[in-house]
Amino acid sequence: MSLRLIHGLIFDYGRVLGRFDKNIPATEFSKHSPYDAPDIIKLVVGSDIETAFETGSISEAEFARRIVDRIGLKDVSTEWIVRTWGDMSSPNTAIEPFIQRFIEQGVPIAVLSNTNSSHWPFNMQLPVMKKLVAYGAPFILSHEVGVMKPDSKMFNAALAALSTVPEKVLFIDDIPEYIAAARALGLHAEQYNCETDQPQRLVDIFTKYDLLD
């Protein structure tokens, strides 16, 4: 396989372009709640509240109201809840030189992420994301599309943004279910998780697709 057969790259954000840790806001919430951080994680992460927020079905104000009801937050503002829930990102420095290289090569790049309006402003402060903004990379976000991966609408939106077809795209994500969904649609797809994989995994992926020539 050679670069001419790959028209573009689609990257997940979480645990690929950047890191996130939901224990950070859960710990902050626990200071104003009868629940401890592990219980807050169980009550919120993957819940109906988080799904509704990440598909754009509810506003930030409604998200905050439901969080207050779910975990009994006291003496905090809507703004504090939204800001605290959003602030959980940190860089994945291992991927930054690869992104820089692909930008210099002119490879079309898109970002495909299950996320919400509280997280995204913090995500966009990371150096790699600022580079992608300057490069003109499209960002396909679940709370804007109205569905979450592995829904095909997310992948189709990314393909449309890159003006290409599945067979010419490489998708990288940390979730096996999303890799399988991408492959079912005809995309090339590889799993990578910066929390568990060594940087060599990136070298192996990009070498497989002749992207490092």
GROMACS .gro file of N, CA, C and O in nm, residues 150-194:
model
  180
  150PRO      N    1  -2.065   0.448   1.734
  150PRO     CA    2  -2.030   0.401   1.600
  150PRO      C    3  -2.137   0.426   1.493
  150PRO      O    4  -2.135   0.360   1.389
  151ASP      N    5  -2.228   0.521   1.514
  151ASP     CA    6  -2.330   0.550   1.414
  151ASP      C    7  -2.264   0.588   1.281
  151ASP      O    8  -2.171   0.669   1.277
  152SER      N    9  -2.313   0.532   1.173
  152SER     CA   10  -2.253   0.557   1.041
  152SER      C   11  -2.260   0.703   1.000
  152SER      O   12  -2.180   0.749   0.919
  153LYS      N   13  -2.355   0.779   1.056
  153LYS     CA   14  -2.365   0.922   1.022
  153LYS      C   15  -2.238   0.997   1.059
  153LYS      O   16  -2.199   1.092   0.990
  154MET      N   17  -2.174   0.955   1.166
  154MET     CA   18  -2.049   1.020   1.207
  154MET      C   19  -1.940   0.996   1.103
  154MET      O   20  -1.872   1.089   1.059
  155PHE      N   21  -1.925   0.872   1.064
  155PHE     CA   22  -1.821   0.838   0.966
  155PHE      C   23  -1.850   0.902   0.830
  155PHE      O   24  -1.760   0.954   0.764
  156ASN      N   25  -1.977   0.900   0.790
  156ASN     CA   26  -2.013   0.959   0.661
  156ASN      C   27  -1.989   1.110   0.661
  156ASN      O   28  -1.950   1.166   0.558
  157ALA      N   29  -2.012   1.174   0.775
  157ALA     CA   30  -1.986   1.317   0.784
  157ALA      C   31  -1.837   1.347   0.768
  157ALA      O   32  -1.798   1.445   0.704
  158ALA      N   33  -1.754   1.262   0.826
  158ALA     CA   34  -1.609   1.280   0.815
  158ALA      C   35  -1.563   1.258   0.672
  158ALA      O   36  -1.479   1.332   0.620
  159LEU      N   37  -1.616   1.155   0.606
  159LEU     CA   38  -1.579   1.129   0.467
  159LEU      C   39  -1.622   1.244   0.377
  159LEU      O   40  -1.548   1.285   0.287
  160ALA      N   41  -1.740   1.297   0.402
  160ALA     CA   42  -1.788   1.410   0.323
  160ALA      C   43  -1.699   1.532   0.344
  160ALA      O   44  -1.669   1.607   0.250
  161ALA      N   45  -1.655   1.553   0.468
  161ALA     CA   46  -1.570   1.667   0.498
  161ALA      C   47  -1.436   1.658   0.427
  161ALA      O   48  -1.375   1.760   0.392
  162LEU      N   49  -1.390   1.535   0.403
  162LEU     CA   50  -1.264   1.514   0.332
  162LEU      C   51  -1.284   1.493   0.182
  162LEU      O   52  -1.186   1.478   0.109
  163SER      N   53  -1.410   1.491   0.140
  163SER     CA   54  -1.444   1.472  -0.002
  163SER      C   55  -1.377   1.347  -0.060
  163SER      O   56  -1.313   1.350  -0.164
  164THR      N   57  -1.394   1.237   0.011
  164THR     CA   58  -1.330   1.112  -0.032
  164THR      C   59  -1.422   0.994  -0.006
  164THR      O   60  -1.536   1.009   0.040
  165VAL      N   61  -1.371   0.875  -0.037
  165VAL     CA   62  -1.446   0.751  -0.020
  165VAL      C   63  -1.378   0.666   0.087
  165VAL      O   64  -1.259   0.685   0.116
  166PRO      N   65  -1.452   0.574   0.148
  166PRO     CA   66  -1.397   0.495   0.259
  166PRO      C   67  -1.266   0.425   0.228
  166PRO      O   68  -1.175   0.422   0.312
  167GLU      N   69  -1.253   0.371   0.107
  167GLU     CA   70  -1.137   0.290   0.072
  167GLU      C   71  -1.007   0.369   0.069
  167GLU      O   72  -0.898   0.310   0.066
  168LYS      N   73  -1.016   0.500   0.069
  168LYS     CA   74  -0.896   0.584   0.061
  168LYS      C   75  -0.863   0.652   0.194
  168LYS      O   76  -0.780   0.743   0.199
  169VAL      N   77  -0.926   0.606   0.302
  169VAL     CA   78  -0.909   0.672   0.432
  169VAL      C   79  -0.860   0.573   0.537
  169VAL      O   80  -0.901   0.457   0.541
  170LEU      N   81  -0.771   0.622   0.623
  170LEU     CA   82  -0.728   0.548   0.741
  170LEU      C   83  -0.785   0.615   0.864
  170LEU      O   84  -0.767   0.736   0.885
  171PHE      N   85  -0.856   0.538   0.946
  171PHE     CA   86  -0.919   0.587   1.069
  171PHE      C   87  -0.846   0.527   1.189
  171PHE      O   88  -0.819   0.407   1.192
  172ILE      N   89  -0.817   0.610   1.288
  172ILE     CA   90  -0.747   0.564   1.410
  172ILE      C   91  -0.830   0.602   1.532
  172ILE      O   92  -0.867   0.719   1.550
  173ASP      N   93  -0.858   0.503   1.615
  173ASP     CA   94  -0.941   0.522   1.734
  173ASP      C   95  -0.894   0.424   1.841
  173ASP      O   96  -0.827   0.325   1.809
  174ASP      N   97  -0.932   0.451   1.966
  174ASP     CA   98  -0.891   0.362   2.075
  174ASP      C   99  -0.997   0.258   2.110
  174ASP      O  100  -0.969   0.166   2.189
  175ILE      N  101  -1.118   0.269   2.053
  175ILE     CA  102  -1.228   0.181   2.091
  175ILE      C  103  -1.249   0.072   1.985
  175ILE      O  104  -1.277   0.103   1.869
  176PRO      N  105  -1.235  -0.057   2.022
  176PRO     CA  106  -1.251  -0.165   1.924
  176PRO      C  107  -1.384  -0.161   1.850
  176PRO      O  108  -1.389  -0.190   1.730
  177GLU      N  109  -1.492  -0.127   1.919
  177GLU     CA  110  -1.624  -0.122   1.856
  177GLU      C  111  -1.627  -0.021   1.741
  177GLU      O  112  -1.690  -0.044   1.637
  178TYR      N  113  -1.555   0.091   1.759
  178TYR     CA  114  -1.555   0.194   1.656
  178TYR      C  115  -1.465   0.153   1.539
  178TYR      O  116  -1.494   0.187   1.424
  179ILE      N  117  -1.360   0.081   1.568
  179ILE     CA  118  -1.274   0.028   1.462
  179ILE      C  119  -1.354  -0.069   1.376
  179ILE      O  120  -1.350  -0.064   1.252
  180ALA      N  121  -1.429  -0.156   1.440
  180ALA     CA  122  -1.510  -0.254   1.367
  180ALA      C  123  -1.615  -0.184   1.281
  180ALA      O  124  -1.640  -0.224   1.167
  181ALA      N  125  -1.678  -0.079   1.335
  181ALA     CA  126  -1.780  -0.006   1.260
  181ALA      C  127  -1.720   0.061   1.138
  181ALA      O  128  -1.780   0.060   1.029
  182ALA      N  129  -1.601   0.119   1.154
  182ALA     CA  130  -1.534   0.185   1.042
  182ALA      C  131  -1.499   0.084   0.933
  182ALA      O  132  -1.521   0.108   0.813
  183ARG      N  133  -1.447  -0.030   0.973
  183ARG     CA  134  -1.412  -0.133   0.875
  183ARG      C  135  -1.534  -0.186   0.802
  183ARG      O  136  -1.528  -0.215   0.682
  184ALA      N  137  -1.646  -0.196   0.873
  184ALA     CA  138  -1.770  -0.242   0.810
  184ALA      C  139  -1.817  -0.146   0.701
  184ALA      O  140  -1.885  -0.187   0.606
  185LEU      N  141  -1.780  -0.020   0.714
  185LEU     CA  142  -1.815   0.081   0.615
  185LEU      C  143  -1.713   0.090   0.503
  185LEU      O  144  -1.730   0.169   0.410
  186GLY      N  145  -1.604   0.013   0.513
  186GLY     CA  146  -1.504   0.011   0.408
  186GLY      C  147  -1.380   0.094   0.434
  186GLY      O  148  -1.291   0.100   0.349
  187LEU      N  149  -1.372   0.158   0.551
  187LEU     CA  150  -1.252   0.235   0.584
  187LEU      C  151  -1.140   0.141   0.630
  187LEU      O  152  -1.166   0.034   0.686
  188HIS      N  153  -1.017   0.182   0.607
  188HIS     CA  154  -0.904   0.120   0.676
  188HIS      C  155  -0.909   0.174   0.819
  188HIS      O  156  -0.933   0.293   0.839
  189ALA      N  157  -0.887   0.089   0.918
  189ALA     CA  158  -0.899   0.134   1.056
  189ALA      C  159  -0.802   0.057   1.145
  189ALA      O  160  -0.786  -0.064   1.130
  190GLU      N  161  -0.739   0.129   1.237
  190GLU     CA  162  -0.643   0.070   1.328
  190GLU      C  163  -0.665   0.124   1.469
  190GLU      O  164  -0.695   0.242   1.488
  191GLN      N  165  -0.648   0.035   1.567
  191GLN     CA  166  -0.666   0.074   1.707
  191GLN      C  167  -0.536   0.125   1.766
  191GLN      O  168  -0.429   0.067   1.747
  192TYR      N  169  -0.548   0.236   1.838
  192TYR     CA  170  -0.434   0.292   1.911
  192TYR      C  171  -0.488   0.361   2.035
  192TYR      O  172  -0.586   0.436   2.029
  193ASN      N  173  -0.423   0.337   2.148
  193ASN     CA  174  -0.462   0.397   2.276
  193ASN      C  175  -0.336   0.447   2.344
  193ASN      O  176  -0.249   0.368   2.382
  194CYS      N  177  -0.323   0.578   2.357
  194CYS     CA  178  -0.200   0.634   2.412
  194CYS      C  179  -0.179   0.602   2.559
  194CYS      O  180  -0.069   0.618   2.611
   0.00000   0.00000   0.00000
